[in-house]
JSON list of C-alpha atoms in Angstrom, two decimals:
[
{"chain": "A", "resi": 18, "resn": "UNK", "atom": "CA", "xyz": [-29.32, 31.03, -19.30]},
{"chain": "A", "resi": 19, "resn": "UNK", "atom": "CA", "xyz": [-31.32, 28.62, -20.27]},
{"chain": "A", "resi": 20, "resn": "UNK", "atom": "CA", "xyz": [-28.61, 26.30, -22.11]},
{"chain": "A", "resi": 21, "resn": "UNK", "atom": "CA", "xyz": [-26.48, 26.77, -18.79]},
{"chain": "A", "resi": 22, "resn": "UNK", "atom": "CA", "xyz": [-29.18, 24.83, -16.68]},
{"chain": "A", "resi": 23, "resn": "UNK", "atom": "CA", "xyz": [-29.11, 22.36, -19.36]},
{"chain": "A", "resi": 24, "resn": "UNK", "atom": "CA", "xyz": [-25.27, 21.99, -19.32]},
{"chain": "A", "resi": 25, "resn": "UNK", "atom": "CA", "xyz": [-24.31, 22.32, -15.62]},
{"chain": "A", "resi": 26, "resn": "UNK", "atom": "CA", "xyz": [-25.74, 19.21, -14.44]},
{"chain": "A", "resi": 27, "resn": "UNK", "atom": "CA", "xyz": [-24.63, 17.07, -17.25]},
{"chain": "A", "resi": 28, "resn": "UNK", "atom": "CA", "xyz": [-20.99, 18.61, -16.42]},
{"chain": "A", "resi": 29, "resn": "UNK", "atom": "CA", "xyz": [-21.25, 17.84, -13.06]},
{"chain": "A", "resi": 30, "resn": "UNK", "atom": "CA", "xyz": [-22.47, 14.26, -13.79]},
{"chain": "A", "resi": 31, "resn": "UNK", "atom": "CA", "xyz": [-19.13, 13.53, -16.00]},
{"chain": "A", "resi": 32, "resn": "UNK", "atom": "CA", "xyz": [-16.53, 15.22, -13.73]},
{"chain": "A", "resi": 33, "resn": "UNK", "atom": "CA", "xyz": [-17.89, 12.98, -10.22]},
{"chain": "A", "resi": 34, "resn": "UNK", "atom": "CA", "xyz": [-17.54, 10.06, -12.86]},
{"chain": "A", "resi": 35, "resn": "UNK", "atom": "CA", "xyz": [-13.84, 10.51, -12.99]},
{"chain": "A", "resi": 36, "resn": "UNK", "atom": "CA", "xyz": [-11.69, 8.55, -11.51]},
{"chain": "A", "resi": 37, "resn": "UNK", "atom": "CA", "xyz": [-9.39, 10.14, -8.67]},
{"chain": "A", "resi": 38, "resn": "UNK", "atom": "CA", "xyz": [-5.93, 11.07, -9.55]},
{"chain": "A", "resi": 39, "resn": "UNK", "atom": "CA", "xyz": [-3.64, 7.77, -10.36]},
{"chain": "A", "resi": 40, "resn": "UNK", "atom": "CA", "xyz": [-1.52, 7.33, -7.46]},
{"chain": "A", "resi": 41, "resn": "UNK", "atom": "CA", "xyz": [2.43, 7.40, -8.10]},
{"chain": "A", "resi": 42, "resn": "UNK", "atom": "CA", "xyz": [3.57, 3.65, -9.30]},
{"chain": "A", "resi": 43, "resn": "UNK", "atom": "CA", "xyz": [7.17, 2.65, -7.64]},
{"chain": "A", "resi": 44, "resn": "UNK", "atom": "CA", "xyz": [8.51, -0.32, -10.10]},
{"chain": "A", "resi": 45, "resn": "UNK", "atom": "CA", "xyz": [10.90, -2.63, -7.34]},
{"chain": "A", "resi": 46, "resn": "UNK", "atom": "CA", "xyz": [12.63, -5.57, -7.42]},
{"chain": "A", "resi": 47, "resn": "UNK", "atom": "CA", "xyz": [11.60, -8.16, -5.07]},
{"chain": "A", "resi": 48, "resn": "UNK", "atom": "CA", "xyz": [13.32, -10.99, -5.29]},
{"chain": "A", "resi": 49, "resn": "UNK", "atom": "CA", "xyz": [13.81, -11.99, -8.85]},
{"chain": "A", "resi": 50, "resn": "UNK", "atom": "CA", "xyz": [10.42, -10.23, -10.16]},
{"chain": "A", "resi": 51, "resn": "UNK", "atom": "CA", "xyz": [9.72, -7.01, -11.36]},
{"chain": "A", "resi": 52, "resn": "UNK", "atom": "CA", "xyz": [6.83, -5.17, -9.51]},
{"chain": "A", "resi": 53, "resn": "UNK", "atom": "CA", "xyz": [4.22, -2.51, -9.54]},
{"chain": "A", "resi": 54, "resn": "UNK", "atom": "CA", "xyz": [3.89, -1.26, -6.21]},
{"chain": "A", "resi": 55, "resn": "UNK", "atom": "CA", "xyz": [0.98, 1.51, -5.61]},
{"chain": "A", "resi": 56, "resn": "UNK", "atom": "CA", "xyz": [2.79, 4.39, -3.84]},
{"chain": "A", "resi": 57, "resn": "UNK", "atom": "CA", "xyz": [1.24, 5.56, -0.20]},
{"chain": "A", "resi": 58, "resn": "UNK", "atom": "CA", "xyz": [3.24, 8.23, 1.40]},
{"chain": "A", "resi": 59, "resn": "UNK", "atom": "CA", "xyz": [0.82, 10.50, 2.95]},
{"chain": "A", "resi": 60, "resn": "UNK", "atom": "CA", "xyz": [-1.84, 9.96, 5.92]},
{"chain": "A", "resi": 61, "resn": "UNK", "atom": "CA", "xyz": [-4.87, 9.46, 3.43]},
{"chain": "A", "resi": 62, "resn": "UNK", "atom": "CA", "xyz": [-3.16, 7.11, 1.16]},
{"chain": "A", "resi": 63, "resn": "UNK", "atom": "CA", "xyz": [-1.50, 5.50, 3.94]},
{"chain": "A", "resi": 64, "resn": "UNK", "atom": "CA", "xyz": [-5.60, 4.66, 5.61]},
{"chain": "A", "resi": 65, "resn": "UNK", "atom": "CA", "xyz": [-7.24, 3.71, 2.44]},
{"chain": "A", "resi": 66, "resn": "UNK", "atom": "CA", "xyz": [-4.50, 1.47, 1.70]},
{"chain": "A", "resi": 67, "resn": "UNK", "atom": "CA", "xyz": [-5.54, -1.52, -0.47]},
{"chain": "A", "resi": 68, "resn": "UNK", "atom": "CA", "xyz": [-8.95, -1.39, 1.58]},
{"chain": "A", "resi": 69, "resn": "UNK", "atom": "CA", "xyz": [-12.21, -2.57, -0.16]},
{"chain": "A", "resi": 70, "resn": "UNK", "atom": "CA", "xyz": [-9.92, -4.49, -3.28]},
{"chain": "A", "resi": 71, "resn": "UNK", "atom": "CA", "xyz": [-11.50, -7.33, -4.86]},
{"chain": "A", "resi": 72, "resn": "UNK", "atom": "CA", "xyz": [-7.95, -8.47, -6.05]},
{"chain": "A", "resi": 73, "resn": "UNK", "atom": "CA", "xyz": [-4.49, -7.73, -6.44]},
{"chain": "A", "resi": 74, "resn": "UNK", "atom": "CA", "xyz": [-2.48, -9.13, -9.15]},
{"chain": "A", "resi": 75, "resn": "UNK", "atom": "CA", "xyz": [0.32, -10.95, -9.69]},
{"chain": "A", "resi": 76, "resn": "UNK", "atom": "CA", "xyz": [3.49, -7.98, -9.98]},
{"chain": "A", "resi": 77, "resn": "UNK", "atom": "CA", "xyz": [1.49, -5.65, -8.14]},
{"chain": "A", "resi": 78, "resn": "UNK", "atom": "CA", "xyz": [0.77, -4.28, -4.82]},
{"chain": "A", "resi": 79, "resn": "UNK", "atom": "CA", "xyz": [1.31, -1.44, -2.61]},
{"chain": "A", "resi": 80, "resn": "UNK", "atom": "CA", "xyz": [4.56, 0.37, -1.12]},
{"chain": "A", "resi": 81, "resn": "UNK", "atom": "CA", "xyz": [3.73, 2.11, 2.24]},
{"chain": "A", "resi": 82, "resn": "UNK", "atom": "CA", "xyz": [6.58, 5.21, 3.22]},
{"chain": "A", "resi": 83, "resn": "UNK", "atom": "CA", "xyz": [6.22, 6.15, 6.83]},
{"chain": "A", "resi": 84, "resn": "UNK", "atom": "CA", "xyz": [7.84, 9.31, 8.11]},
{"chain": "A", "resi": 85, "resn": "UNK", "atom": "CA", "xyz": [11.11, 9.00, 10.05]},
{"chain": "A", "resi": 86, "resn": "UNK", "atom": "CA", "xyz": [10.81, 7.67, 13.60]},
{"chain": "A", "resi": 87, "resn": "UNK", "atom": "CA", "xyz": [7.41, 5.45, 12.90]},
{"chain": "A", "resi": 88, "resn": "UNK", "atom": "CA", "xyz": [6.69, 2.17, 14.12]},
{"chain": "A", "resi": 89, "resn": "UNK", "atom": "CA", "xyz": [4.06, 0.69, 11.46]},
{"chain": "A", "resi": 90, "resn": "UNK", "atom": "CA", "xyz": [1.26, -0.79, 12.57]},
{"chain": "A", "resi": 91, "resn": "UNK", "atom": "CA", "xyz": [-1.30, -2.89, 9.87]},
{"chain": "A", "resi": 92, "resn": "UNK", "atom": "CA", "xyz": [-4.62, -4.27, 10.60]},
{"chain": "A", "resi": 93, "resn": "UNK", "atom": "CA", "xyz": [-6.94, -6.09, 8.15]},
{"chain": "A", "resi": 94, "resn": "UNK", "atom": "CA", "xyz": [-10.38, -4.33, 8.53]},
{"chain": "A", "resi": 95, "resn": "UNK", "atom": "CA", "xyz": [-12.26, -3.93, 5.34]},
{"chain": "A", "resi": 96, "resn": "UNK", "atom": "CA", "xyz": [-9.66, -5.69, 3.37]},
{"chain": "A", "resi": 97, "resn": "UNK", "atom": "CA", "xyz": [-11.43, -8.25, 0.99]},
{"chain": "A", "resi": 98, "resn": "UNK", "atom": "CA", "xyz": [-8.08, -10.59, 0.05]},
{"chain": "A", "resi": 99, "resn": "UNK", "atom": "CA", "xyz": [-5.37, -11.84, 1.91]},
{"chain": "A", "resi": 100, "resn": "UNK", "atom": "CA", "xyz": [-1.45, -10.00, 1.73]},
{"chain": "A", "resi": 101, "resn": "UNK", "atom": "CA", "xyz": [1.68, -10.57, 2.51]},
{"chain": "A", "resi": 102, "resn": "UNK", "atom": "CA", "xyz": [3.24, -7.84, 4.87]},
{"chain": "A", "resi": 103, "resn": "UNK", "atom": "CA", "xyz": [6.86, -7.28, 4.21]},
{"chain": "A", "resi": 104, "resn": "UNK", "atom": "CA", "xyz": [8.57, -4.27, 6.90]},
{"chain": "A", "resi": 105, "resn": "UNK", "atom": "CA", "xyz": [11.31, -3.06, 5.44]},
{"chain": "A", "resi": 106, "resn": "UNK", "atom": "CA", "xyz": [13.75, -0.42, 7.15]},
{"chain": "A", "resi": 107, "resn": "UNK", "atom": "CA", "xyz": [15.17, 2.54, 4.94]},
{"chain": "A", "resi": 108, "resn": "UNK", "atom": "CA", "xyz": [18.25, 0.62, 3.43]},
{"chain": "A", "resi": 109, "resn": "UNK", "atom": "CA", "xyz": [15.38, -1.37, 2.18]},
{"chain": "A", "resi": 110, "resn": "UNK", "atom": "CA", "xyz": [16.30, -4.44, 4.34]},
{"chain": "A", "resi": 111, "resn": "UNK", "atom": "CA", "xyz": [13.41, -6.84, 4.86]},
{"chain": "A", "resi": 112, "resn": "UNK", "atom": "CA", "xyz": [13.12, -7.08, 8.96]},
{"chain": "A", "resi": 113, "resn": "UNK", "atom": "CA", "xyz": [9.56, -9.03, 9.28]},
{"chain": "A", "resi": 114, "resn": "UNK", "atom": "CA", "xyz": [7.71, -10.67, 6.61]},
{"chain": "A", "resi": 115, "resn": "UNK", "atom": "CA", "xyz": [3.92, -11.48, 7.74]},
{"chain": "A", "resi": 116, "resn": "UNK", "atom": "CA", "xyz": [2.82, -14.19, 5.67]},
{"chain": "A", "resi": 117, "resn": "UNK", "atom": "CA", "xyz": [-1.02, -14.96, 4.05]},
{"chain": "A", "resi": 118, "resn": "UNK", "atom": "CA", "xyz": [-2.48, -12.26, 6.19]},
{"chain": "A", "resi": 119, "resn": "UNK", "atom": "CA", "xyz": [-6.96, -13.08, 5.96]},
{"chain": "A", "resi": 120, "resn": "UNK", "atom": "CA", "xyz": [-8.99, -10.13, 6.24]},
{"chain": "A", "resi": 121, "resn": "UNK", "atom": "CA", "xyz": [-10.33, -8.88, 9.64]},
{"chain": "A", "resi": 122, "resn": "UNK", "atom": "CA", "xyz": [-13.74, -9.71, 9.81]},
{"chain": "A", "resi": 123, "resn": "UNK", "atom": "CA", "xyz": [-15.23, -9.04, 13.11]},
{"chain": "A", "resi": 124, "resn": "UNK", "atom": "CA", "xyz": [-13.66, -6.39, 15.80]},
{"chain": "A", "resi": 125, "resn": "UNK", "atom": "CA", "xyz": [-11.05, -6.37, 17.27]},
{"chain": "A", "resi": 126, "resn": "UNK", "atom": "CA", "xyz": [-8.62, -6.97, 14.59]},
{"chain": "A", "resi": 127, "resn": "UNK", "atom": "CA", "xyz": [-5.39, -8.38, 14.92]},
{"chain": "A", "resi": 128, "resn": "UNK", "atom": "CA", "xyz": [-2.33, -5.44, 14.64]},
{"chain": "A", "resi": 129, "resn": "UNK", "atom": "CA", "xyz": [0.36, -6.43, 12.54]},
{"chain": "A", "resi": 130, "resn": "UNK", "atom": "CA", "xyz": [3.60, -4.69, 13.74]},
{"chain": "A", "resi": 131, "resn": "UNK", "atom": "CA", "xyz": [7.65, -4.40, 14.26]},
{"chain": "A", "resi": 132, "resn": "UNK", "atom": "CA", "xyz": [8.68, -3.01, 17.92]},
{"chain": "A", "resi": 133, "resn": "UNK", "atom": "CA", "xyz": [11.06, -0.41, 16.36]},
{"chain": "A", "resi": 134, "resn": "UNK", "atom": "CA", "xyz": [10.65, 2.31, 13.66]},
{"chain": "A", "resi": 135, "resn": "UNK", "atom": "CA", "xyz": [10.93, 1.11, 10.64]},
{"chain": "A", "resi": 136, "resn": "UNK", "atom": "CA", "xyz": [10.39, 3.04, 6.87]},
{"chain": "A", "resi": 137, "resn": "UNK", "atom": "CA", "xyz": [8.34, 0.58, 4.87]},
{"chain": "A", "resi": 138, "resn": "UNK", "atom": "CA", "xyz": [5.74, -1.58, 4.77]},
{"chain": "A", "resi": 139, "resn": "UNK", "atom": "CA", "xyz": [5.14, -3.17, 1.79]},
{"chain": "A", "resi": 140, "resn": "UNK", "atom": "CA", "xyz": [1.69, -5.68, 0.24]},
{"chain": "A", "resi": 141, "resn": "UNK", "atom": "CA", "xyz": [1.73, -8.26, -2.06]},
{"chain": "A", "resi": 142, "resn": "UNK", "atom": "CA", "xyz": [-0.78, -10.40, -3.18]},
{"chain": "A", "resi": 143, "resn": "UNK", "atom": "CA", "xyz": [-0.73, -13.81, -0.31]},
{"chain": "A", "resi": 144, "resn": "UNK", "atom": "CA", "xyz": [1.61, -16.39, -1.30]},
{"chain": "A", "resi": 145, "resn": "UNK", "atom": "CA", "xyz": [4.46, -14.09, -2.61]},
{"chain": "A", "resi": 146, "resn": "UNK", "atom": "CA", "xyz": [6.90, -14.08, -0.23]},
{"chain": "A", "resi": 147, "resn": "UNK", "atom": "CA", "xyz": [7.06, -17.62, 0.09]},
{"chain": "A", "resi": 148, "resn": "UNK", "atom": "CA", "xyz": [6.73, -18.14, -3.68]},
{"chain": "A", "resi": 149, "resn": "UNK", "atom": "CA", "xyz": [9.83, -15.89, -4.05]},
{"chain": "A", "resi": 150, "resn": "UNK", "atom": "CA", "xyz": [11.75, -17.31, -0.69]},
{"chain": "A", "resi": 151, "resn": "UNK", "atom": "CA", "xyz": [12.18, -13.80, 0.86]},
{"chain": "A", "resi": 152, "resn": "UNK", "atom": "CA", "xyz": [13.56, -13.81, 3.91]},
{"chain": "A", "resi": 153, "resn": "UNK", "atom": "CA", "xyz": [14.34, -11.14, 6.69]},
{"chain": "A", "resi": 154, "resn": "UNK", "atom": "CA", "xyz": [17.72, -9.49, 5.80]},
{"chain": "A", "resi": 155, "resn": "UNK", "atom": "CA", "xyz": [17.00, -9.59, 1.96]},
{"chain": "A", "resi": 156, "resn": "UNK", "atom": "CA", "xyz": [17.70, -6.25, 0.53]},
{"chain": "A", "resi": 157, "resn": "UNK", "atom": "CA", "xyz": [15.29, -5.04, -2.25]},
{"chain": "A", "resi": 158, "resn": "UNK", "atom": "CA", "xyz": [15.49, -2.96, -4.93]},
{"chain": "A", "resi": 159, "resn": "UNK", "atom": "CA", "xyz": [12.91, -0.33, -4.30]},
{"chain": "A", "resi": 160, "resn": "UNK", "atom": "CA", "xyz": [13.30, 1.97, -7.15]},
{"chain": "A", "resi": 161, "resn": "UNK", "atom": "CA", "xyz": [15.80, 4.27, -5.28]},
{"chain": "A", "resi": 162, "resn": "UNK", "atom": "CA", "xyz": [12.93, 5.39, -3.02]},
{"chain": "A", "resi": 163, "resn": "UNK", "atom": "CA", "xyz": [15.24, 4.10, -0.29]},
{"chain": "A", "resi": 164, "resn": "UNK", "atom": "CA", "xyz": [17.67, 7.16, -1.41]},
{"chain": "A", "resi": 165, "resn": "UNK", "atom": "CA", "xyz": [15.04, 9.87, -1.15]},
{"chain": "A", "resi": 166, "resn": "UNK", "atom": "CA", "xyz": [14.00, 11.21, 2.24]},
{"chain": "A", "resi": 167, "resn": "UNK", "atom": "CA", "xyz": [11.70, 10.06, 4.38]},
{"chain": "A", "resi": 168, "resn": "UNK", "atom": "CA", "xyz": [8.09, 11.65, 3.89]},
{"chain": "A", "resi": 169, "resn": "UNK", "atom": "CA", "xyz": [7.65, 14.64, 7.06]},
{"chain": "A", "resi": 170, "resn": "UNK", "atom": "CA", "xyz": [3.93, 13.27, 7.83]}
]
């Protein structure tokens, strides 16, 4: 019994020292560059978002996949860097591109939105889309997650 004591709360220490589960990485094409882009397809992923980053690299960022029917809306609170915000629709079509998006830092924050539903929302690191010359009606390649269905929350 003894031994247990000793062993239970060094067990407990190393398994809250893990990290979380690694989130599903979508590899797209966006204009001429390969990218990493951080899958977020359910509500919890899809509120933490990139929230409290330091950075985002070059060839990385983060692919948000709203249900069927939503109308994506992004705000900036807690964010730490600035993003480019590219809404996509499900053929993967680019329909708004938000450009050098700052952080929020004092309430309320701006809401960064399309007026219809759209599938996607999509984060790179600022500078991006204008780096690449993306434009609305630029089709990308997002890793055929275009040809799966839409998530159901």
């Amino acid at each position: 019994m003894t031994l247990l004591r000793r062993f239970i709360p060094g067990l407990f220490c190393c398994l809250t020292a893990l990290p979380l589960a690694a989130q599903e990485l979508i590899q797209a094409r966006i204009g001429d560059e390969l990218f990493r882009l951080e899958l977020a397809a359910d509500p919890d992923s899809r509120r933490q978002g990139l929230m409290e980053r330091e950075a985002l690299p070059a060839g990385s960022g983060m692919l948000f996949d709203f249900p069927s029917g939503a109308t994506p809306a992004i705000w900036m609170r807690n964010m730490r860097i600035s993003l480019d915000l590219l809404f996509v629709d499900g053929q993967a079509a680019i329909q708004r591109i938000f450009h050098s998006v700052p952080p929020c830092e004092d309430l309320p924050c701006e809401i960064y939105q399309e007026q219809h539903p759209l599938r996607f929302v999509i984060e790179l690191p600022a500078g991006t889309a204008d780096r690449l010359g993306l434009q609305v009606g630029d089709v990308l390649d997002l890793g055929g997650r275009e040809r799966t269905p839409a998530p159901s929350f």
